[in-house]
Structure formats: structure tokens, C-alpha cells
Amino acid sequence: MPKGQHLAEFEQYVLLSLVRLGEGAYGAAIRREIEERTGRPVSIGAVYATLGRLADKELVESWMSDPLPVRGGRSRKHFRLTPQGDGSLRHTVNMLSRMLDGLELGDAE
Amino acid sequence: MWRLLVAAAAPSGDRAAMLDDLTEEYQERLASDGRAAARWYRQQVLRSLPWLLSRRYHLLIQSLSPDSLREFLVSIFVHDVRSGLRSLMGAPLLSGLVVAILALGIAANTAIFSLVNPILLRALPYEEPERLVHMFETDPSIGSFGWDMLRQSLPTIDAWRETSSFEEVAAYFYGSTAVRSGQGEARSIETGYVSANLFPMLGVQPAIGRNFSPQEDVPGDNHVVLLSDPVWRGQFGADPEIIGTSVIVDGISHVVIGVMPVEFNFPFGEIRMWKPAAFDAERWGPDQAGILTLGRLREGASREAAQAELTTIHDGLKGQYPEQLEGHGVRVIELRRALVFFHDQLRMMMLALLLASGMVLLIVCANVANLMLAWSGSRRHDIAIRAAIGAGRGRIVRQLLTENSLLAVAAAIVGTILARAGIGIVGPVIPAAIYRVGQIEVDGAAMLFTGVLAAVTAIAFGLAPALRAARVSLTETLKDSRAGAAGVGARRFSRALVFAQVAVATFLCGGAAVAIGIAQEFSGADLGFDPADVVAVQVILPSVDYPSAEELQAFQGQARAAIGAQPGVESVGWINRLPLDSASGSAVYRLPEEPAESAATPRRAELAIVTPQYFESMGITLLQGREFDLSDGRDTAPVVIVNQLLAASVWPDGNAIEEVLMVEIGSEDRQATVVGVVDNSLGGIALTGMGPQVFVPSAQRAYRSGFFTIRGSGPPAELIDSARAELASLDANLPIENVRTMETVVAQAFQPVLASRNLLSGFGVFALALAALGVYGVAAQSVSQRTHEIGVRMAIGASTGNIIGVIMRTAAGTVAVGAVVGVLAIFGLQLGLSAAVGESMGSPAMPIGIGLLLTLVAALASWVPARRATRVDPLLALRSE
């Protein structure tokens, strides 16, 4: 992994939710996913700003879905990991699990 | 509102998707709990803002990186400019018209700015000019603010030097001297007499040589001069060895010690030489208040504090010199305000000119905006097609703005050239004697001003039409086969522009009419004298050759006799101050029975010293009594001649002859008998108008400098030649420089008034023409858009008159409202000016007349396209659909 590609906490959440949501990963779904899992309020702006930044680093890419099958249905802007994004996420998770190896932290909340 | 906030903050790429996501979730929540959903939406927006803004900032920084910036610039220059040029070339007539109109507007503003800059704006070319001030004594009984300022005597200045407010106090006065170099002919040069510390205090060094030394600022040792650059170049051929050369000043040899820098002028441009004043107590006693004083404030000292301190000192002096200083105050003003004569009046005039040229620019912008709007209307198809194949709205606006900028750049170039040419017309507004910093010219600052103006106008005339043009509805425009069908909004906008043009143009024409009225009043046919066939020759008699009053008077007599004997000469007079040429002296007068000190407001008259035949030579009518003659001598009883205004105010019953008048001339209180009453005539300065006048015979008060006034039947050149020859035969060393016909003197005096009148009139006519063009444009557009409708109307039997009526009505409402607003504004201007000046400023008929004129012109402008509308062939019109 190239230097300077360190992932911030919220970036990790966004990337992980992309993995979790797969084909269904668009703005509102990502926002809800992170909010429900972390229990923290998450704004749509934070999601899009972070996705934008990740796209700049070429870790994610977007694609437009077909219009929804209703009258006037819109196309959604979906996001997915790029191979670099996948690698970067794996690297971070590996590092974290290596650091956690053998530790007992107990529950935070 | 919340939605707009997010939309504004979001980066353009994500905006739509994000708003859709927000809406989607909001609607899901709305189904369960409306109020909670609204709260949720609000919170989402507020929490999103910092994220979005920081993202936008990041993107902005990124886009400014050298690579992307270069790409952006290249895309503008290579692509936008090229395609902009192409589309402008496609409409050469319109582009040319736009550039011409803009260039005229920019030229007018640039020229006026170039005029104002050296007089009011450019920093004084002195060291720390903000600390330099001019001090005056004031006497409220003489006049209102600005007219009440007096010079000082030496004791006053010496007392003023002892203050804590000033770092340095310097003094000066000025006058005419006769200067001769080598064997050349003598010339009269206006000379400044300065204390040795004045130039160092200003922080000015001569370009060549050195400043005066304190040792040279002593009577008897002060025979040294500094030359101005124009004198050095003109009279001494820019001789590099000038230092140490001797010149004869008023008959005494002086040594040239230096040449001042180019464009240095102090206290104003006509002073071309300086010498040490060498003030001494004998010559400048308490009665001789003829010195001007200026000073440099200490670091941190304020003007107000200095004035307060000087006032205290002055009040103390009053115990010592009660006669001279009673009732006097002190005023300390900024140096520029003191040096620029009539500063306050000039500022008003320049403000008026700036305002007028600014209005012209407004009309220009409105007009060009209208033209561009019409043009972009006819390009809707092009634009729609470009949008259809993927050009974003921002891209299209940028393209249109680039075109506008190209037009503005072209206009700025043409405008600067025009302004450079026009500065000759504008320059004379400011009399040569007014202090200025540098020249009246289109300089760097003016170019910068032009650049800013051009940029502002490009946006002002271009942005609204560009935004409007870019907001095309693709489907409708592409479906609509008629080119040039602008929407209702565009029509309303263009009418608003026409309304603004008509209103401003009406107001400008009104302003010009007021200015013409004022100018007419000043340059009024009634001078009180007849300048035709009169030549004025200035003569200054040097004190070395003519030390006594007898000698001065003898020379005047001999010269008048010699010139008068020449063929073609009808009469020869002499006066110390030529009317309309320079400020005249004044005297306080009263009746003998009134005590000298009693009057709260002493009556003041303009004082002139004249010889016999003066009134005859100038064509001033003698109403009662006689002119001065040889019987009025040094030893006979004092006599005076007064003008009709003075006679009527002092002796309302109509007979002034043989009455006695007390006249204070300087410190002398003279009891004189009135021997004649003459018609009123203009005195010193054109703008002050006619006032009471007292004339004293030169035989009873000698004067060193003055003007022979020669009336003759021959051509002026012959009169001038014979006068020169006669004067030279009497005294070969006499400087005879200033020889003019009286008609020239009058023309010069009224030049500023006439020039500003012409300028304002020019602005008015230009505004009128532009407004007409604007109205024409709207009417023409409406005809071309309604061809179909007109065809239908004609097909079902509308008459020619009906059609003309329909078209003209579209413009009429707009024009009428604009004209009414303009007329009301002129009324306001008249009322304001009347209140300020205290007399009526033109009749109410004038604004109404101008309103009608504008309406008439507008009617004509809309009649032309209306007339064309009637030639529409119904068949063709209907088929065009």
C-alpha cells in the first residue's frame, strides 16, 4: 500500500459499509447502515464528502443504477470499492487485527 | 430553504444524488411522523454543512494546482476566446456597434477621471503631505467660508512659529517680475518669494543645483533664484551650465542657483521662478498683511489642535494689534484644499462631471445589455443545441461572458485612444492657474481606472443576458422554429433596461440644460464692457528704474500719449487689474457720517486704479458726471468714480455726483468726491459676477504693474505692433509679454464654464441618442417577434394605423414612465440647486420640455420599426410558421 493512503476511522466505516451493502450501496443506504451499526448520528453530507475524498484516492468508484421501476423513477448513484480500495481496506483490517491479537479490552460501552 | 442550503454547499457532482437521497429518506420518515421528519431533515442539513464546505474548499484548492489552472486557462484562451471571436465576427455590425457605444462611455469616464486625478486625487508630491497644512487668518465680515481668508503680517507669523503643534513654519507670497537674461528682451515672469525653509519643509530638492540657504534669506543677500523647468528649457535652452549664470530680475543682477524638478509647481503652475523672500520687520509691519503661511505638523499633532493653539496665540496678539486683528480668527486647512483655488467649488463641478459621466456609462451598459439580450435571443437555437450535446450551463455562461469580455477589451482600447484625444477638450475645464499634481493626462492610474471600468461593464452588461440565455429550455427552443423568440421574462427585462435608460437620459439632459442655463448666466452677453477692437498690454515697471510714484505716473502719461498718437488708435487707458483676468483688490466704503469702526458688516467694493480714457477705451458707459481727466492730480482733492450698483445702494434718490464717499484703501482712509457713475461691468473673476465697484485715478494712487487698454479701428495685430514699438522707444528694457485682445481675455475667462457646459451637453446628447437606440431596439424586436401575429391581424383586416398603434404602444408605456421619473428627478435637482445657491434654477417648463423631447424622440424611434411592421405580407408571415 502506497504511503499516505492511511484510512481515517470514518473512511473505514464507509468502505466497510460498501462491502456489506454490495450492489445496494448508495448514499442514503450507506448513511443508514453506519448510523444503525455505530449508533451515532451520521449526516448525508459526511457520507458524500468522505466518498468524494475516497474517490479522489481512487479507492471507490460510482456508477448509476437503472431508473427505479416506478413512474418518474430516478437513477441512483451507487458506489463500490475499487481493487485499490479493497486492498487498502484489507490492509487496515489486517493491521488492526494484528494489533488486537491477544489483547483483552473489554466492552467500551 | 434547507434544501437550498444543501444544494448551495454541495459539490456539483454529488448535488443531485445527495438531494435525492435526502428526499427519499425524508419521505419514508414523513409517513410515520411528520414533525420528526422535518426535524431530522433540518439536522441532516446542519450537520452536513461543515463536511460539504470543507469538501468544496478541498476541491477548490485542488483545482488551483498549477496543472489544472493551466488547463483551465488554456481552455479559456484557446477554446473560449477563439470561439468567442468566431461568433462575434459572425455579427460584425452588432459587435462594432457595441464596441463603439462602450468605447464612448469608457472614454468619457476615463477623460473625466484624468481631469479629476491631478486636481483632487493624486497625492501631493511632497514628503508626508498629510502633515502639511496651510494657515489663514479669517474675517467673517468679508464673506462666507472660503471667501473670508486673509494673509498675515510678519509679527503674526513670528508669533505662530512659537507653537508646539508645528515642526516647521514657512511663508511665501508671489508677484510679477521683469526678467532679462544676457542681451535678450525682458520678459515678465510670475515669481514666488519663499522663506528659505519652505522647499526643505516640503521635502523637495532642485533637480539641478541646491535649495536656498538661510544666509540668502536676508534682505540684500537674497539675489539668487531657482528656475522652474519650463523657464529653464524655454528661456535658457536647457543650458546644463545654468548654475552661476546671472539674470536681471527687476533691474538687479541675480544668480541662478538651481532648477526645480519637472512639474514642480508651487503655489500654482503659473509661478515659474522663486527667490528668497527675506522677510524683514520694516517692510512687513503689522499693517502689511500680505504673507501666506504654511507649516508641517509635528508627528501626531492634529489639525484641530493646531488651530486651537494658533487661535489662543492670535487672541493674545490682539492686545498688541487691536486695530489690525480685531474680529479675526484662525483657520488651519489641508494643504491641497488651500493650494487648489476654489477647491470646494471645483470639487462640486468635478463631482457633477463624474456623476454625469457615470450616468452615461450606466445608460451605455443598459443599452449594450439590451443589444446583447436581443442577440442572445436570436442565438437561442445555437445555445440549445450546444446544451443538447452536453455543454453545461456554467460552460455556456462562461462562453457568453468571454464574448462580452472580448467586446469590453476592444472597447477599453478604443476608449483609451478616444480619451487621449478627448483630453484636449476636457483639459480647459480647469484654468491654468489652478494647482495640480502632475499633468492632466491619461496616465497609468487612468488606464487602471479604464481597466476596472471595462471589467465592471463587461459584467454589468453581460451577466444578466448571459444567465438568461443559458437558461434555455431545450425541448421548447428546439421545437420552436421561429428564431429570435425571446421569452416573456426577457422582454420584461429589456423593457426595464429601456425604462432605466429613458429615465437616466431625461435626467442627464435636464442636468445639461441646468448647466447651460448657468453658463449662459455667466457668459451672458452682458459683460458691461465691449471687448471688440480692444487690445490689452501688460507692463510692469521695475522699481530700480522707476522708484517713485511720480516716475510711474509720468511713464503712464507718456506711454498713453505716444500710443494714442498712432494711426487707427481711438483711445488709450490703463488699469491695474484687467477685468476677467485676475482677482481684483477691494476696498471698504462708507458715508462720511458713519463712524469708521461701527459697521458690523463693512460694505466692500471691488477697487480698480485707472487713468483717464479707461472707460472710453473699454466701452464702459458713463451714466453720470465725467471720466477722470488731467485735472485729477496728486495734489488736487481725492476723487472717485463708482458704478451704478454702488451708487444706487448708497444714494437711492439717483444723484451721486458731488457726493462724498469714505474709501479705505489698505490702511489709508480716503475722503473722496464722486465725479462720475459708470455702468456695471464684470470685474476680477468671471464666476463672482457683478458687484459694487470703486475706481480711483492713478494720479492719486500709483501702481507698478498694470495694463494699457487700447481701442482702435485697425486690425489687432497692427495695434499690438505699434503699442510695442512705442513702449520700447520709451524704455527698451521694459518687459512686454502679456499682450492679448480683450476678446481673448473674455474667451479664456469663460473657457472653463463653457467647456463644462459643452461636456455636459455632449453627455446629454449622447444619452439621448442611446435612449433612442434602446427604444428602437425594443420596438424592432417586438416587430420581429410578432410578425406572425401582425400577419394574422392584417389578414383579418387591421389597418396600417392599427398596426403602428399596436407596436408603438409596446414602447410607449415604458418610455412614459421613464420620462416621468426623469422629469421628477430634474425637478429635484432644480430644487436642490436653488436651495443651495439661493436663486431659482431655471423654470419648471424646462424639465417638462425635456420630458416631451425624450418622448418625441422615443416615439420616432419606435415609429420606424412600426412602419416596417405594416409592410409585413400576411401570406408570408402566416407561412413562416
mmCIF file with all atom_site columns, C-alpha atoms in Angstrom, chain A residues 14-15 18 50-62 79-82 85:
data_model
loop_
_atom_site.group_PDB
_atom_site.id
_atom_site.type_symbol
_atom_site.label_atom_id
_atom_site.label_alt_id
_atom_site.label_comp_id
_atom_site.label_asym_id
_atom_site.label_entity_id
_atom_site.label_seq_id
_atom_site.pdbx_PDB_ins_code
_atom_site.Cartn_x
_atom_site.Cartn_y
_atom_site.Cartn_z
_atom_site.occupancy
_atom_site.B_iso_or_equiv
_atom_site.pdbx_formal_charge
_atom_site.auth_seq_id
_atom_site.auth_comp_id
_atom_site.auth_asym_id
_atom_site.auth_atom_id
_atom_site.pdbx_PDB_model_num
ATOM 1  C CA . VAL A 1 14 ? -17.749 3.896  4.744  1.00 0.00 ? 14 VAL A CA 1
ATOM 2  C CA . LEU A 1 15 ? -15.609 1.297  2.986  1.00 0.00 ? 15 LEU A CA 1
ATOM 3  C CA . LEU A 1 18 ? -19.801 -0.645 0.887  1.00 0.00 ? 18 LEU A CA 1
ATOM 4  C CA . THR A 1 50 ? -15.998 11.101 2.529  1.00 0.00 ? 50 THR A CA 1
ATOM 5  C CA . LEU A 1 51 ? -16.993 9.211  -0.611 1.00 0.00 ? 51 LEU A CA 1
ATOM 6  C CA . GLY A 1 52 ? -15.673 12.147 -2.633 1.00 0.00 ? 52 GLY A CA 1
ATOM 7  C CA . ARG A 1 53 ? -12.363 12.013 -0.846 1.00 0.00 ? 53 ARG A CA 1
ATOM 8  C CA . LEU A 1 54 ? -12.118 8.241  -1.283 1.00 0.00 ? 54 LEU A CA 1
ATOM 9  C CA . ALA A 1 55 ? -12.928 8.653  -4.963 1.00 0.00 ? 55 ALA A CA 1
ATOM 10 C CA . ASP A 1 56 ? -10.078 11.176 -5.261 1.00 0.00 ? 56 ASP A CA 1
ATOM 11 C CA . LYS A 1 57 ? -7.777  8.487  -3.822 1.00 0.00 ? 57 LYS A CA 1
ATOM 12 C CA . GLU A 1 58 ? -9.267  6.050  -6.319 1.00 0.00 ? 58 GLU A CA 1
ATOM 13 C CA . LEU A 1 59 ? -10.435 3.729  -3.529 1.00 0.00 ? 59 LEU A CA 1
ATOM 14 C CA . VAL A 1 60 ? -14.093 3.851  -4.577 1.00 0.00 ? 60 VAL A CA 1
ATOM 15 C CA . GLU A 1 61 ? -15.936 4.453  -7.820 1.00 0.00 ? 61 GLU A CA 1
ATOM 16 C CA . SER A 1 62 ? -19.505 5.340  -8.606 1.00 0.00 ? 62 SER A CA 1
ATOM 17 C CA . PHE A 1 79 ? -20.673 3.256  -5.029 1.00 0.00 ? 79 PHE A CA 1
ATOM 18 C CA . ARG A 1 80 ? -18.339 0.281  -4.948 1.00 0.00 ? 80 ARG A CA 1
ATOM 19 C CA . LEU A 1 81 ? -14.784 -0.492 -3.907 1.00 0.00 ? 81 LEU A CA 1
ATOM 20 C CA . THR A 1 82 ? -12.049 -0.377 -6.493 1.00 0.00 ? 82 THR A CA 1
ATOM 21 C CA . GLY A 1 85 ? -9.933  0.264  -2.137 1.00 0.00 ? 85 GLY A CA 1
#
